[in-house]
Coordinates of C-alpha atoms in Angstrom, one line a residue:
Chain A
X1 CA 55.2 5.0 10.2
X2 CA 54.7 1.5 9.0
X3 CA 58.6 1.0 9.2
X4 CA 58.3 1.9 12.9
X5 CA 55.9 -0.5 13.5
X6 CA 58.2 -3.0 12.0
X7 CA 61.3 -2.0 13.5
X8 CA 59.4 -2.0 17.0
X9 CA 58.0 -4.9 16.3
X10 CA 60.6 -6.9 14.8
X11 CA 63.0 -6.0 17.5
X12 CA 60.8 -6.9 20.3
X13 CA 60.1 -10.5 18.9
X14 CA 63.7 -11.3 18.4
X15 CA 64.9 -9.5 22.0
X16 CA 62.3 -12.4 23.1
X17 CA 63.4 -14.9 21.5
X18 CA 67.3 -14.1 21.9
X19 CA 67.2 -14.2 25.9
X20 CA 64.6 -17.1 26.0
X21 CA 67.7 -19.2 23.7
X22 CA 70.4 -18.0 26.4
X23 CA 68.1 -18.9 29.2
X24 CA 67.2 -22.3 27.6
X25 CA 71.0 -23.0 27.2
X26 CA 72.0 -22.2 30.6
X27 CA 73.3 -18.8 29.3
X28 CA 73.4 -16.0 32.5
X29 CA 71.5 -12.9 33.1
X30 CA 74.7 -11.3 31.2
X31 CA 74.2 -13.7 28.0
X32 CA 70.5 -13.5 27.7
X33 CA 71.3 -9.8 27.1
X34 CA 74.2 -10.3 24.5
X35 CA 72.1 -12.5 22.9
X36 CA 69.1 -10.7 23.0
X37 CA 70.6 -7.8 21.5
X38 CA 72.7 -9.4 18.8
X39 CA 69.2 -11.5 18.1
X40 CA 67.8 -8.0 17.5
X41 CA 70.3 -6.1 15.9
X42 CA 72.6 -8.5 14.1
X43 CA 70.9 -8.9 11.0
X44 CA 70.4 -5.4 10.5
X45 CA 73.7 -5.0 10.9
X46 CA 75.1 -7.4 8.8
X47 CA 72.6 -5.7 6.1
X48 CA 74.1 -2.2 6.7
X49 CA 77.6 -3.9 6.3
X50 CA 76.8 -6.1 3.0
X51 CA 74.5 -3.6 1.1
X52 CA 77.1 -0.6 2.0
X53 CA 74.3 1.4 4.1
X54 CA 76.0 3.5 6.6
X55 CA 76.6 1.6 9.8
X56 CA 76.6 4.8 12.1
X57 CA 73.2 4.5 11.5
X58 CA 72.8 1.4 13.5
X59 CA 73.5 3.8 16.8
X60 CA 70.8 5.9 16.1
X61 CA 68.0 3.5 17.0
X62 CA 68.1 4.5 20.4
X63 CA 64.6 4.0 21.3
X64 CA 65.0 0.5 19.5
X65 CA 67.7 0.1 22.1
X66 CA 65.8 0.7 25.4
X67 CA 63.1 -1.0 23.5
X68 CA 65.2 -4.1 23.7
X69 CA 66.8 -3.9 26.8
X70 CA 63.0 -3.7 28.6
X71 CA 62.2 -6.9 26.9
X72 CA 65.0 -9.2 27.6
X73 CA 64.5 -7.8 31.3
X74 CA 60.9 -9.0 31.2
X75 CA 62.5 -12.0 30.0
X76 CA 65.0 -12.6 32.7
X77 CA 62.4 -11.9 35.3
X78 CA 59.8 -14.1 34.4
X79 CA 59.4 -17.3 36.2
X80 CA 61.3 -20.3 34.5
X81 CA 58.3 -22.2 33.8
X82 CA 57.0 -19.6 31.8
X83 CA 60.5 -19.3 30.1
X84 CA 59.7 -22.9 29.6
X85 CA 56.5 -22.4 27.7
X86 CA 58.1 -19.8 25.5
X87 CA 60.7 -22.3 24.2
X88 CA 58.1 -24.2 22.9
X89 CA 56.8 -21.5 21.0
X90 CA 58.1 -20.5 18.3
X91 CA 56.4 -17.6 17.2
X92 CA 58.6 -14.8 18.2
X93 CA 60.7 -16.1 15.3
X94 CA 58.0 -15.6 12.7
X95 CA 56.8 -12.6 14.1
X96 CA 60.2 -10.8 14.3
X97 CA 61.4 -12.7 10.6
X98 CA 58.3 -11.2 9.0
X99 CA 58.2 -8.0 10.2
X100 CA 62.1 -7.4 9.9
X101 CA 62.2 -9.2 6.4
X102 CA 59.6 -6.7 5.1
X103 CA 61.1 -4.0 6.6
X104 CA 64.5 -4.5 5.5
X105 CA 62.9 -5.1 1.5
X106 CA 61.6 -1.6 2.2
X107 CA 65.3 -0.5 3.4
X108 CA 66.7 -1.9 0.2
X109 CA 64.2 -0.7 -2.0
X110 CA 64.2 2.7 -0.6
X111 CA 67.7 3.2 -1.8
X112 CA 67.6 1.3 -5.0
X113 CA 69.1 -1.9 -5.0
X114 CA 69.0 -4.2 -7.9
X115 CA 65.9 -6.7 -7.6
X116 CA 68.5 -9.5 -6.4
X117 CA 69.9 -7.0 -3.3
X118 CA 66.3 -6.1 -2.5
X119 CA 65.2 -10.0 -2.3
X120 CA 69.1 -10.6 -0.2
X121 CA 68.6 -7.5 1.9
X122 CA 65.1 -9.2 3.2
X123 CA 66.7 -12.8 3.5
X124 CA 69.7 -11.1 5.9
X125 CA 67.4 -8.9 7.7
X126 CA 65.2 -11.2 8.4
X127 CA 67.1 -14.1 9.4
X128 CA 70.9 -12.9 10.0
X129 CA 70.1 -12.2 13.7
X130 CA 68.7 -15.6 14.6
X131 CA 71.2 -17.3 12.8
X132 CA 74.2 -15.3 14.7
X133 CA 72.1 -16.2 18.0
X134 CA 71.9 -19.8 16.8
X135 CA 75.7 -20.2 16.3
X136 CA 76.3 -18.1 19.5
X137 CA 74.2 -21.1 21.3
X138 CA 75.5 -24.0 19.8
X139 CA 72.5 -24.9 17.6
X140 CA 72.0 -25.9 14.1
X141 CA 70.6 -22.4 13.1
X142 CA 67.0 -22.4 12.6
X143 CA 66.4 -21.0 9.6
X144 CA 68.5 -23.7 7.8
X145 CA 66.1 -26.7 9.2
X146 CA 63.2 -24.7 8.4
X147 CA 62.8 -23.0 5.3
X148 CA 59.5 -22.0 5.4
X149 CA 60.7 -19.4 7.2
X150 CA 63.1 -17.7 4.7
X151 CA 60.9 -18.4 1.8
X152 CA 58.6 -16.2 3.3
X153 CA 61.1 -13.5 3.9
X154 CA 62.9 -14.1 0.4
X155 CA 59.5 -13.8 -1.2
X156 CA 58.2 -10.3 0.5
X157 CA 62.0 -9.3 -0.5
X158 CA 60.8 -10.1 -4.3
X159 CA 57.3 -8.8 -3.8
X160 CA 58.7 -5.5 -2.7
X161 CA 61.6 -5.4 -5.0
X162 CA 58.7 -5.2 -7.5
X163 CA 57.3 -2.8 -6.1
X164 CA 54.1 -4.3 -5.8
X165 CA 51.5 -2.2 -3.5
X166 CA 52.9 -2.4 -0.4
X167 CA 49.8 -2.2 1.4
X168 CA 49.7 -6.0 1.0
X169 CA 52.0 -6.8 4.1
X170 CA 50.0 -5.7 6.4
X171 CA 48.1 -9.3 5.5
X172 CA 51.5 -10.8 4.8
X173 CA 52.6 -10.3 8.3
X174 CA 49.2 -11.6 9.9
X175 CA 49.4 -14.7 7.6
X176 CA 52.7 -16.0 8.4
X177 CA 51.8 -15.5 12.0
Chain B
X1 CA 101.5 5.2 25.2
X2 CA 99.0 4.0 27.6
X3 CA 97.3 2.8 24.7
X4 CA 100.2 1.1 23.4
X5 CA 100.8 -0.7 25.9
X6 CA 97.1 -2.0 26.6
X7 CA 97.2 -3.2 23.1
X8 CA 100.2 -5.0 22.8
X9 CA 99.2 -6.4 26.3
X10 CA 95.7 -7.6 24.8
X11 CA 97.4 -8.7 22.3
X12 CA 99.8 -11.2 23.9
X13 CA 97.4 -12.6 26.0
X14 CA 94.4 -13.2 23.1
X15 CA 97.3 -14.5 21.1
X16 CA 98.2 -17.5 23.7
X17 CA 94.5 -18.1 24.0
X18 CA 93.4 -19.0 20.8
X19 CA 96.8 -20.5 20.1
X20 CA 96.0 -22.6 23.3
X21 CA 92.2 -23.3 22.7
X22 CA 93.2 -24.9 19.2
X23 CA 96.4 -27.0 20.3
X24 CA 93.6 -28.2 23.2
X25 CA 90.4 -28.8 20.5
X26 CA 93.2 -30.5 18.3
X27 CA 94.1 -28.3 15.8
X28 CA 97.1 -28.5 14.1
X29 CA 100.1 -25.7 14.1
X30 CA 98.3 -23.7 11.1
X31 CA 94.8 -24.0 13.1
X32 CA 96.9 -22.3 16.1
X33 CA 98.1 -19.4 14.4
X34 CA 94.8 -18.9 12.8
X35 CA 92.4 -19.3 15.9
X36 CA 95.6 -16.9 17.8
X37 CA 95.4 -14.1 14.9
X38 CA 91.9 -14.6 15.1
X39 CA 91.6 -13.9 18.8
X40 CA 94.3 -11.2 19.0
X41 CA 92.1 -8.9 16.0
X42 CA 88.7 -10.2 15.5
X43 CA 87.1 -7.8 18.3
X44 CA 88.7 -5.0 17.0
X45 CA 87.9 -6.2 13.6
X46 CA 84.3 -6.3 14.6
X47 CA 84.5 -2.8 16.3
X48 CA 85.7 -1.1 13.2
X49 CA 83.2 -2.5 11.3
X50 CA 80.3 -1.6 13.6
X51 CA 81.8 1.6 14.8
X52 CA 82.3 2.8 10.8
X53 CA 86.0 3.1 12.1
X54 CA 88.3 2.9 8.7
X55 CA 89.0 -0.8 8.1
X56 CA 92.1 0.1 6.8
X57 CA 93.7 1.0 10.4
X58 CA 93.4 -2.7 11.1
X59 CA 96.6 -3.1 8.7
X60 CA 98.4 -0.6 10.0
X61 CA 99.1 -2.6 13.2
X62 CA 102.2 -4.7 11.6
X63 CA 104.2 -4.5 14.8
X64 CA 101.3 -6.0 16.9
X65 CA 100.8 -8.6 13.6
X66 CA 104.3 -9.8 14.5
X67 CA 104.1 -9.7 18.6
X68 CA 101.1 -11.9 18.3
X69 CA 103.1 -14.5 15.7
X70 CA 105.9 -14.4 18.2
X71 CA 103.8 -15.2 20.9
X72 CA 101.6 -18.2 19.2
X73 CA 105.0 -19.6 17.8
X74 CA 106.3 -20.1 21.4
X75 CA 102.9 -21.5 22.7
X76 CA 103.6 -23.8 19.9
X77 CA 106.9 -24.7 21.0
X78 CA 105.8 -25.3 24.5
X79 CA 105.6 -29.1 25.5
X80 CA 102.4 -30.7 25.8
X81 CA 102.0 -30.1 29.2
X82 CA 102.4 -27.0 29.4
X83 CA 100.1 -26.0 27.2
X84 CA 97.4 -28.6 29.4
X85 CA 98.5 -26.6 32.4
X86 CA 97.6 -23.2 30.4
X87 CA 94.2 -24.1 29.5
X88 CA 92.8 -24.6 33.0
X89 CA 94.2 -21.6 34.0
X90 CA 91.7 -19.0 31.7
X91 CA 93.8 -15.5 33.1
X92 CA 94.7 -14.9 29.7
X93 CA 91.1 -14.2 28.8
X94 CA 90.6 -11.7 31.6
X95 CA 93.8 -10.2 30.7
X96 CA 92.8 -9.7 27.4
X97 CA 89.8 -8.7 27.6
X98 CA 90.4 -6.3 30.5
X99 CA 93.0 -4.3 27.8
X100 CA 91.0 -4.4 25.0
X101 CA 87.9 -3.4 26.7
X102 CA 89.5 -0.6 28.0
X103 CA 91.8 0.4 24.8
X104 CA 88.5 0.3 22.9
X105 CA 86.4 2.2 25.2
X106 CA 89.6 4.8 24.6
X107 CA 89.3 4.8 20.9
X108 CA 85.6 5.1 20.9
X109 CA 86.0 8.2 22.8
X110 CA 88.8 9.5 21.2
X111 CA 86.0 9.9 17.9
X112 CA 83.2 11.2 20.1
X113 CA 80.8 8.2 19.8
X114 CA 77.7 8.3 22.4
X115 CA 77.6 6.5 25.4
X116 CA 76.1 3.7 24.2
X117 CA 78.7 3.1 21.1
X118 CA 81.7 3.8 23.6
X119 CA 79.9 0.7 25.4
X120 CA 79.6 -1.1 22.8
X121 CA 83.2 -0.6 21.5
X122 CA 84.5 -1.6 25.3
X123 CA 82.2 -5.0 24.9
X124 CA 82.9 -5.8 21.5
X125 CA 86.5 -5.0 21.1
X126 CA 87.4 -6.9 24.5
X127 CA 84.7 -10.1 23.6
X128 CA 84.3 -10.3 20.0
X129 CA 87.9 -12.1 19.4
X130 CA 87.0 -14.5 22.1
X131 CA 83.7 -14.9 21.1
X132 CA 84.8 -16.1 17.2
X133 CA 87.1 -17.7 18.7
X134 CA 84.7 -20.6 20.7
X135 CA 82.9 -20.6 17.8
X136 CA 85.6 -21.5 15.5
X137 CA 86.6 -24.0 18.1
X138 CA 83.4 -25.2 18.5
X139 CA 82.5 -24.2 22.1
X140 CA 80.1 -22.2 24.2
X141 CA 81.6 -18.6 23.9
X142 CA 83.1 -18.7 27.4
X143 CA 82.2 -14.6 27.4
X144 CA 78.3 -15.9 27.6
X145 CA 78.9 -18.7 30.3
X146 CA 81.3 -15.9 32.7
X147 CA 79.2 -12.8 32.0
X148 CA 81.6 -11.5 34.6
X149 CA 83.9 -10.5 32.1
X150 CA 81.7 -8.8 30.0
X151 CA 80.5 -6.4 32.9
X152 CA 83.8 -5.4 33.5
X153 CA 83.9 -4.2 30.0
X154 CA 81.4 -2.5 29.6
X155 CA 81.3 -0.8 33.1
X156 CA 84.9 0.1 31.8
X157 CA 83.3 1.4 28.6
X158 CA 81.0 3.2 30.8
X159 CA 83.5 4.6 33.2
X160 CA 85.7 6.3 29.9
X161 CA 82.3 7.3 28.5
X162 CA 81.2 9.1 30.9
X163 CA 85.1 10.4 30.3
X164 CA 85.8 9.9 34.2
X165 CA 89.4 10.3 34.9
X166 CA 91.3 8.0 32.5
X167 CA 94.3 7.0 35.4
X168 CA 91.8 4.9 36.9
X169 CA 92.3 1.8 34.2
X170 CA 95.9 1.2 36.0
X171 CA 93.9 0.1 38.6
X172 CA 91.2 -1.8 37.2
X173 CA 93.6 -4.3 34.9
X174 CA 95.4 -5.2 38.3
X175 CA 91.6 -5.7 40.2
X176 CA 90.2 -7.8 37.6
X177 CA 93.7 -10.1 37.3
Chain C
X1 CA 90.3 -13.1 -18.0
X2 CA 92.1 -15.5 -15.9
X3 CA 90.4 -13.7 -13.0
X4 CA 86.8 -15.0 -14.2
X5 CA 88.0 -18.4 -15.1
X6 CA 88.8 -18.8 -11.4
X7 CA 85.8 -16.7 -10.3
X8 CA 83.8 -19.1 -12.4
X9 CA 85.7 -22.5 -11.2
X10 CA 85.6 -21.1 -7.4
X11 CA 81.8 -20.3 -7.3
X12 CA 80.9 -23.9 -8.8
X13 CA 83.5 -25.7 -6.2
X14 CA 82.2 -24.2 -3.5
X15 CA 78.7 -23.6 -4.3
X16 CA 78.4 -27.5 -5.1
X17 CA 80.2 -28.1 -1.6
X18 CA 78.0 -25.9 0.6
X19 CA 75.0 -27.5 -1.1
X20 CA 76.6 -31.1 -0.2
X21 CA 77.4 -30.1 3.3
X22 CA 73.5 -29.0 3.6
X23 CA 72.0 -32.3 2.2
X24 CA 74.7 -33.7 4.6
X25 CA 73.7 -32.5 7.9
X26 CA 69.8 -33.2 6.6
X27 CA 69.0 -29.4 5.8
X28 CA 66.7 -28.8 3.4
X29 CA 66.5 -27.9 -0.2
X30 CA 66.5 -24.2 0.9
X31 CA 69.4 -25.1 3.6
X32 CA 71.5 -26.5 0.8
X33 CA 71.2 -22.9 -1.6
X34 CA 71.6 -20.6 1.7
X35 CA 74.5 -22.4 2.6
X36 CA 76.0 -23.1 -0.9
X37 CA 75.5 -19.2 -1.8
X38 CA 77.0 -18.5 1.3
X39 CA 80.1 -20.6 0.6
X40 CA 80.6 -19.1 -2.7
X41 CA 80.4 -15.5 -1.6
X42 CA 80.9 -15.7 2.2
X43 CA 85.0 -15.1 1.4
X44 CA 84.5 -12.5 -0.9
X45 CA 82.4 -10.8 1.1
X46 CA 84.7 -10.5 4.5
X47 CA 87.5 -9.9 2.5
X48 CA 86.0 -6.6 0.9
X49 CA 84.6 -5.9 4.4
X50 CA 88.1 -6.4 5.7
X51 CA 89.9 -4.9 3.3
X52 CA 87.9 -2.0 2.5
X53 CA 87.0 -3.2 -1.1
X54 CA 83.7 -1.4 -2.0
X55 CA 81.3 -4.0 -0.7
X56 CA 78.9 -2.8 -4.0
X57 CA 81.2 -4.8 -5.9
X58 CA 79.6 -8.0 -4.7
X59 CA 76.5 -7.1 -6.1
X60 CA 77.8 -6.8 -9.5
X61 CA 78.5 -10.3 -9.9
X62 CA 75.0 -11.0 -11.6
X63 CA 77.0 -13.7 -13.7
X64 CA 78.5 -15.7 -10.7
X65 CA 75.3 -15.5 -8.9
X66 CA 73.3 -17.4 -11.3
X67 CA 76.3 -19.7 -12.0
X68 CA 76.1 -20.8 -8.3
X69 CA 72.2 -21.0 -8.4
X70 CA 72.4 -23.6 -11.4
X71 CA 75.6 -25.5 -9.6
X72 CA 73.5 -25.6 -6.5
X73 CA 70.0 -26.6 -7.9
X74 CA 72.1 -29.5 -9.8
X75 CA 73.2 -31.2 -6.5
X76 CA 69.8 -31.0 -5.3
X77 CA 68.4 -32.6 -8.1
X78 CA 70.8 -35.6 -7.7
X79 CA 70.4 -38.7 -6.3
X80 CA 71.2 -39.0 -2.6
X81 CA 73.9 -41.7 -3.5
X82 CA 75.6 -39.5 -5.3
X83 CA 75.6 -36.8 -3.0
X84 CA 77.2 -39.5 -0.1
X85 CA 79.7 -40.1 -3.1
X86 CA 80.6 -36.6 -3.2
X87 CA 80.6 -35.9 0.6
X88 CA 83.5 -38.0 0.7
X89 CA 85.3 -36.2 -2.0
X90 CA 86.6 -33.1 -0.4
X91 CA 88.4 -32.4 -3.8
X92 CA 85.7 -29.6 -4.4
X93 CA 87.3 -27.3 -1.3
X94 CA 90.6 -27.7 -2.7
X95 CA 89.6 -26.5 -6.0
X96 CA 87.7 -23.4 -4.5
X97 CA 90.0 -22.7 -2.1
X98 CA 92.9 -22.8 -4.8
X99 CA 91.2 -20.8 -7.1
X100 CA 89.9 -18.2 -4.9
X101 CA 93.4 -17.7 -3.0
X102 CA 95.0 -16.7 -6.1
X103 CA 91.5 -14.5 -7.1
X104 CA 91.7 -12.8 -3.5
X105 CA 95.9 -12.6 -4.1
X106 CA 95.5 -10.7 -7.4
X107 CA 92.6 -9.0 -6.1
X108 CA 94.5 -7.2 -3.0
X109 CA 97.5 -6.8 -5.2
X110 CA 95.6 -5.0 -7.8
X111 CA 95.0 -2.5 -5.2
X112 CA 98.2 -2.0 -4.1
X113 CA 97.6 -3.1 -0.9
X114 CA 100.9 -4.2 1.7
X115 CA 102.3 -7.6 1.3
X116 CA 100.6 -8.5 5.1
X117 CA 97.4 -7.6 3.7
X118 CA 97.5 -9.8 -0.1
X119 CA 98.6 -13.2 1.9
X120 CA 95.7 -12.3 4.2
X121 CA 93.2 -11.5 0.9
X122 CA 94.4 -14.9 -0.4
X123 CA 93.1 -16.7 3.4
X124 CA 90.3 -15.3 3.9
X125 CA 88.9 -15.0 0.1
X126 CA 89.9 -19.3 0.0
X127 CA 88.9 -20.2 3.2
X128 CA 86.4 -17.8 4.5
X129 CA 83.8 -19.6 3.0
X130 CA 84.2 -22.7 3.7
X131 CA 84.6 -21.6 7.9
X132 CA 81.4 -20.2 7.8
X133 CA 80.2 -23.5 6.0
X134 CA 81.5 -25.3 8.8
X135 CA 80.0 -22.8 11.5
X136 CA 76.9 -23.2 10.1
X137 CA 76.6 -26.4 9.5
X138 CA 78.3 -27.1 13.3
X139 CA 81.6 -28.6 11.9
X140 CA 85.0 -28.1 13.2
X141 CA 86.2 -25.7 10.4
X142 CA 88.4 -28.2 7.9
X143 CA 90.2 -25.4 7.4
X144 CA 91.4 -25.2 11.1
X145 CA 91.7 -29.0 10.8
X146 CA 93.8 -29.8 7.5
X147 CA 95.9 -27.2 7.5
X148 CA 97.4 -28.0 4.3
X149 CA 94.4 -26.1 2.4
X150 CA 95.3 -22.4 4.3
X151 CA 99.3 -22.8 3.7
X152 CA 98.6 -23.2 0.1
X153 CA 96.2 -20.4 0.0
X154 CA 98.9 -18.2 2.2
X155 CA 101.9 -19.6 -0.2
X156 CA 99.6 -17.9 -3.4
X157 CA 99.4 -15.0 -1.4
X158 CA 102.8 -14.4 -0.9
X159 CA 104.0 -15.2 -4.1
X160 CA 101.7 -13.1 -6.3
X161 CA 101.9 -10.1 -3.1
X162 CA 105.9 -10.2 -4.4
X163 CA 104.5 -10.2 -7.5
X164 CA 106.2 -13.2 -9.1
X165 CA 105.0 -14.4 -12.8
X166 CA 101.9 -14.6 -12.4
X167 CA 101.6 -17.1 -15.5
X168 CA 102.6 -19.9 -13.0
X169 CA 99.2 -20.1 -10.9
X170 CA 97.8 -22.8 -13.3
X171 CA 100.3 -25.1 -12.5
X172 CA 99.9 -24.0 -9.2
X173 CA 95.9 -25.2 -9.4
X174 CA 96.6 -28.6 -11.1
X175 CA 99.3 -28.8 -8.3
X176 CA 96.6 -28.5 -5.4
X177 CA 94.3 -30.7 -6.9

């Protein structure tokens, strides 16, 4: 249940924050899907891939999907000076790097990774998708100019690989934000 | 046989484009074959991956290994302006990616995939070389800039998911060229 | 035991020249052990994916991890004229790229896998790093531009894939170097 919110929330932050890059880059309707999606589903990916978790499971978020897909449309139709205001705002990235770093230290954890995969498996989860998204658009990828941001992720990866109560992120998600 | 030929066709034409994209960024005679091999197999690199399609297929392709060597050897070889004339003229690209799309909507299908993965596989496997490719090279993917391409590819993927009748792709390399 | 020798000397060169190619482009101290991490492992890591080398076995490497932590945390602690000494030194890729050519060469030929397949291990385990580095750090790939690096890496490939003496790759590092 909680790792449904995550997902749903997660995916939704970084959908955002994909297709605002393409449109803030001159990307077209076409790009601000591609990147919307890889945004969303690229660092999941790369953690199926690197921590040897099935990948056919990536095809089975379906609802994720459409989830997605509504999202960057919302996006697209949006009147560019609202676009313009969301590039300013960086939140989406927090929002989506929180939620999708705890939930991907929960991913790890639930199939018993060493500490250091669990704490990794957060990082890429967490950040993998914005970084593809960055590199797609040309940019100096985020999360390398601003650490605070994969601290945080690194740190719930290590919380969680611990095992701590995992009640806590609940705060950990509202704090960051 | 169909597929065969689709391949070897993709094939070719990636080749000459990332052999021509890296004489054109300045790369040197290695940086051509590498950006060319790149190019010719990264999509269906990435498709394998994503599609949990055994990696091990991808080496199984020696014949299209050596058509694409043969083909970035002789863009090589080519005088300077020639290869000046070939990068303003971007046909390979839709070439490829008109094959590839198509050939990995096919394969896709051929495993059963849903829908949305035989999409996917058309996207990816028909962008994805191109896409590493600007990276590599430093540029805007040209796939994100000209989503036109990337609709044909996945319409295409849509087309063979739907398993319409598979004649139709004669047609559809010629329309897009 | 040669194998760890140039695991060992291939993690430090290229964890200390990820970490120098962070503090270069003004990335942070996180920036410099994301992007030194990624240099060390980034190779292995597509060349298991690509090869279809059990990508658990990346996680095993508990050892090499911490040795790139300490190599990494050492640049950061030095003095920013000597990091502008070693930026100019590019002697730290030829080392890692040496000694994980011939690592990723014995590697695929350990496994029996095609000649095609042990020259392309011996690329992508040298230089695959490094390109995503480059990518990361929004550099043309010096591996694209010097090509000298890959054709030694490819050379190693081809000469352990045939399964020479495999006594001569010492000479064969000095050589590079």
């Amino acid at each position: 249940m909680v790792w449904d919110v995550l997902n749903v929330i997660g995916t939704i932050a970084f959908a955002m924050s994909g297709a605002v890059v393409a449109l803030e880059v001159k990307y077209d309707i076409m790009g601000a899907y591609v990147l919307g999606l890889i945004t969303a589903f690229g660092g999941g990916a790369i953690r199926n891939l690197l921590t040897g978790i099935p990948i056919i499971e990536l095809w089975q978020q379906t609802t994720l999907f459409i989830v997605a897909l509504i999202t960057i449309s919302i996006v697209i139709l949006l009147p560019s000076s609202a676009v313009q205001l969301l590039t300013k705002w960086s939140i989406f990235d927090s929002i989506g790097l929180s939620a999708f770093a705890v939930q991907g230290a929960m991913y790890a954890q639930s199939i018993d990774l060493p500490l250091f995969a669990v704490m990794f498996s957060a990082a890429i989860t967490g950040a993998g998708g914005g970084m593809i998204r960055d590199v797609l658009a040309q940019r100096k990828p985020i999360v390398l100019r601003d650490e605070v941001y994969l601290l945080w992720a690194i740190f719930a990866g290590f919380i969680l690989g611990l095992d701590w109560l995992s009640k806590s992120y609940h705060f950990y998600i509202l704090f960051t934000v």
